[in-house]
Amino acid sequence: MKGFINTKVYVENQGIITTNIGIENGKIAYIGDDKTVITEPFETTEEQIVLPGFIDEHIHGAGGADAMDGSYSALSTIANSIASEGTTCFLATTMTQSPENISKAMLAVNEYMSKPTTTGAKLLGIHLEGPFISPKHVGAQPPQYVASPDVKVFDEYYKQSGNAIKIVSLAPEVDGSLALISHISSLGVVASAGHTDSGYADIEKATKFGLTNITHTFNAQKPLHHREIGTVGSALLLDNLSTEAICDTIHLSIPAIKLLIKNKPHDKFILITDSMRAKNLGEGESELGGQKVFVKDGQARLQDGTLAGSILRMNDAIKNLVTMCDIPLEQAVDFATINPAKNLGVDTQKGSIKLGKDADFAVIDQNFEVQLTIREGNIIFYK
């Protein structure tokens, strides 16, 4: 049996303990004191910790590829690139674009998921970010492609994807959104408020139709004001809403991150990278939705200075929470593992280290650098 011998492991409901982990048929088959059951051990050192594999529910691209490239090879590039940061599962995130380009992305995901591979992070589906957003908060999305919420349009994308859409980011205040929220919720798709000018009344009403998530909280949405708490205030106030956050300390200041964590139930805060194709390529010129992007000093911006997604790595997001925001390691890890797993409804298989769950692991050292990533028992990254 493959596994880990006498290694620090973050085990569900036990915290970080020194134990042995056995893997069979891609599942966690043993957790306990008997190291003799592990006949093919993975090499680890005393200072390394075995964590559950990270889950990124909002990522556009990495390694020079983007989900909007609409190709099998682009998705493969992303999957293999993000394995180096400990990510074992992800949602290919689209953006506001022409119907033709969105359809191309849907079909590519359908093709990729119909041909399972054991290399790279596992593609769990699609995060459809746009085109049903507010023109007032387009962020780095091309404004000419903003579209009105439409159930029929969504259904066509859903069909093209092979029913793989898992999250839809939209603006709840726009006419037609409530009908769409109700519709997608009935399909088990997460309805998320993003790129929105929604006030509290809009968000509170939308929750009654099935809204459960806030897309990259604080960014590209109506801010908090003492007379109208906006999308941000609603995210802070309403405990039933899960809140994504880009914790690169660029999109959000450290006090903003602390404020959000302090105000949310533990299982309602979710780390995302929102990274784009420039991640893992270094500084220089890149591209997002046909727009030039310039990467410098760890920031990705359009020519006019607008933040254009991030180049954040998930292990660095966890590091930022622990070293800059005084968040305990186990709690920070939950934000990148079990919380997104619960949000996506895959927590019975993924998101924590527990008997019977998928053998998805990220092994980090004392500097939060990923040394080994394992997906369903297979090594997908080794440093």
Short mmCIF file of N, CA, C and O in Angstrom, two decimals, residues 215-221 232 243-261 269-272 301 307 310 312 320-321 324-325:
data_model
loop_
_atom_site.label_atom_id
_atom_site.label_comp_id
_atom_site.label_asym_id
_atom_site.label_seq_id
_atom_site.Cartn_x
_atom_site.Cartn_y
_atom_site.Cartn_z
N THR A 215 -18.99 36.43 -5.12
CA THR A 215 -17.79 36.30 -5.95
C THR A 215 -16.74 37.32 -5.52
O THR A 215 -17.05 38.50 -5.33
N HIS A 216 -15.49 36.89 -5.40
CA HIS A 216 -14.36 37.72 -4.96
C HIS A 216 -14.82 38.95 -4.17
O HIS A 216 -14.76 40.08 -4.62
N THR A 217 -15.24 38.67 -2.94
CA THR A 217 -15.80 39.68 -2.03
C THR A 217 -14.92 40.93 -1.95
O THR A 217 -13.70 40.84 -1.87
N PHE A 218 -15.58 42.07 -1.97
CA PHE A 218 -15.00 43.42 -1.98
C PHE A 218 -14.68 43.90 -3.40
O PHE A 218 -14.72 45.11 -3.66
N ASN A 219 -14.33 43.00 -4.30
CA ASN A 219 -13.88 43.42 -5.63
C ASN A 219 -15.02 43.42 -6.63
O ASN A 219 -15.79 42.47 -6.72
N ALA A 220 -15.12 44.51 -7.42
CA ALA A 220 -16.11 44.66 -8.49
C ALA A 220 -17.53 44.49 -7.97
O ALA A 220 -18.34 43.77 -8.54
N GLN A 221 -17.85 45.20 -6.88
CA GLN A 221 -19.20 45.15 -6.33
C GLN A 221 -19.47 46.40 -5.49
O GLN A 221 -18.54 47.11 -5.10
N VAL A 232 -20.97 44.35 -0.32
CA VAL A 232 -19.94 44.03 0.67
C VAL A 232 -20.55 43.89 2.06
O VAL A 232 -20.30 42.91 2.78
N THR A 243 -18.33 33.38 1.05
CA THR A 243 -17.63 34.54 0.51
C THR A 243 -16.26 34.15 -0.02
O THR A 243 -15.40 33.71 0.73
N GLU A 244 -16.08 34.31 -1.33
CA GLU A 244 -14.76 34.12 -1.93
C GLU A 244 -13.87 35.31 -1.61
O GLU A 244 -14.36 36.44 -1.47
N ALA A 245 -12.57 35.08 -1.53
CA ALA A 245 -11.63 36.18 -1.30
C ALA A 245 -10.30 35.90 -1.96
O ALA A 245 -9.78 34.78 -1.90
N ILE A 246 -9.75 36.94 -2.62
CA ILE A 246 -8.42 36.86 -3.25
C ILE A 246 -7.42 37.42 -2.24
O ILE A 246 -7.25 38.64 -2.14
N CYS A 247 -6.75 36.56 -1.51
CA CYS A 247 -5.90 37.00 -0.41
C CYS A 247 -4.45 37.14 -0.83
O CYS A 247 -3.54 36.50 -0.26
N ASP A 248 -4.22 38.00 -1.82
CA ASP A 248 -2.86 38.30 -2.26
C ASP A 248 -2.33 39.58 -1.61
O ASP A 248 -1.20 39.98 -1.88
N THR A 249 -3.14 40.22 -0.78
CA THR A 249 -2.88 41.51 -0.12
C THR A 249 -2.77 42.66 -1.13
O THR A 249 -2.33 43.75 -0.78
N ILE A 250 -3.20 42.39 -2.36
CA ILE A 250 -3.28 43.42 -3.40
C ILE A 250 -4.75 43.72 -3.69
O ILE A 250 -5.19 44.86 -3.61
N HIS A 251 -5.50 42.69 -3.99
CA HIS A 251 -6.94 42.85 -4.19
C HIS A 251 -7.64 43.25 -2.90
O HIS A 251 -8.63 43.99 -2.92
N LEU A 252 -7.14 42.72 -1.79
CA LEU A 252 -7.69 43.05 -0.47
C LEU A 252 -6.55 43.43 0.47
O LEU A 252 -5.51 42.77 0.48
N SER A 253 -6.77 44.48 1.26
CA SER A 253 -5.78 44.82 2.28
C SER A 253 -5.85 43.79 3.40
O SER A 253 -6.84 43.06 3.55
N ILE A 254 -4.82 43.75 4.20
CA ILE A 254 -4.80 42.81 5.33
C ILE A 254 -5.96 43.08 6.30
O ILE A 254 -6.65 42.14 6.71
N PRO A 255 -6.25 44.36 6.65
CA PRO A 255 -7.41 44.59 7.52
C PRO A 255 -8.74 44.15 6.89
O PRO A 255 -9.62 43.66 7.60
N ALA A 256 -8.87 44.29 5.57
CA ALA A 256 -10.10 43.85 4.91
C ALA A 256 -10.25 42.33 5.01
O ALA A 256 -11.35 41.81 5.23
N ILE A 257 -9.14 41.61 4.83
CA ILE A 257 -9.17 40.15 4.97
C ILE A 257 -9.57 39.77 6.39
O ILE A 257 -10.45 38.91 6.60
N LYS A 258 -8.96 40.42 7.38
CA LYS A 258 -9.27 40.12 8.78
C LYS A 258 -10.73 40.43 9.09
O LYS A 258 -11.40 39.67 9.82
N LEU A 259 -11.23 41.53 8.57
CA LEU A 259 -12.63 41.92 8.80
C LEU A 259 -13.59 40.87 8.25
O LEU A 259 -14.56 40.50 8.92
N LEU A 260 -13.30 40.39 7.06
CA LEU A 260 -14.18 39.41 6.43
C LEU A 260 -14.16 38.09 7.21
O LEU A 260 -15.22 37.52 7.51
N ILE A 261 -12.97 37.63 7.56
CA ILE A 261 -12.87 36.37 8.31
C ILE A 261 -13.55 36.49 9.67
O ILE A 261 -14.27 35.58 10.10
N PHE A 269 -16.03 31.08 4.48
CA PHE A 269 -14.94 31.87 3.89
C PHE A 269 -14.15 30.95 2.98
O PHE A 269 -13.72 29.86 3.39
N ILE A 270 -13.95 31.36 1.71
CA ILE A 270 -13.32 30.50 0.71
C ILE A 270 -12.17 31.24 0.01
O ILE A 270 -12.37 32.31 -0.57
N LEU A 271 -11.00 30.66 0.08
CA LEU A 271 -9.86 31.20 -0.65
C LEU A 271 -9.97 30.86 -2.14
O LEU A 271 -10.26 29.71 -2.50
N ILE A 272 -9.73 31.84 -2.98
CA ILE A 272 -9.64 31.62 -4.42
C ILE A 272 -8.37 32.32 -4.91
O ILE A 272 -7.82 33.18 -4.22
N ARG A 301 -2.26 43.99 -14.25
CA ARG A 301 -3.16 45.12 -14.48
C ARG A 301 -3.36 45.38 -15.98
O ARG A 301 -2.47 45.11 -16.79
N LEU A 307 -7.02 46.27 -12.00
CA LEU A 307 -6.55 44.93 -11.65
C LEU A 307 -7.20 43.90 -12.57
O LEU A 307 -8.43 43.94 -12.79
N SER A 310 -5.40 37.83 -10.91
CA SER A 310 -4.19 37.78 -10.09
C SER A 310 -3.20 36.78 -10.68
O SER A 310 -3.50 36.07 -11.64
N LEU A 312 -1.78 34.94 -8.14
CA LEU A 312 -1.66 34.33 -6.82
C LEU A 312 -1.63 32.81 -6.90
O LEU A 312 -2.41 32.20 -7.63
N ASN A 320 -0.14 33.84 3.33
CA ASN A 320 -0.50 35.22 3.67
C ASN A 320 -1.43 35.27 4.88
O ASN A 320 -1.29 36.14 5.75
N LEU A 321 -2.38 34.36 4.94
CA LEU A 321 -3.31 34.34 6.07
C LEU A 321 -2.59 34.02 7.37
O LEU A 321 -2.85 34.64 8.41
N MET A 324 0.57 36.94 7.84
CA MET A 324 0.21 38.36 7.85
C MET A 324 -1.10 38.66 8.57
O MET A 324 -1.31 39.78 9.03
N CYS A 325 -1.98 37.65 8.65
CA CYS A 325 -3.31 37.89 9.22
C CYS A 325 -3.54 37.14 10.52
O CYS A 325 -4.65 37.17 11.07
#
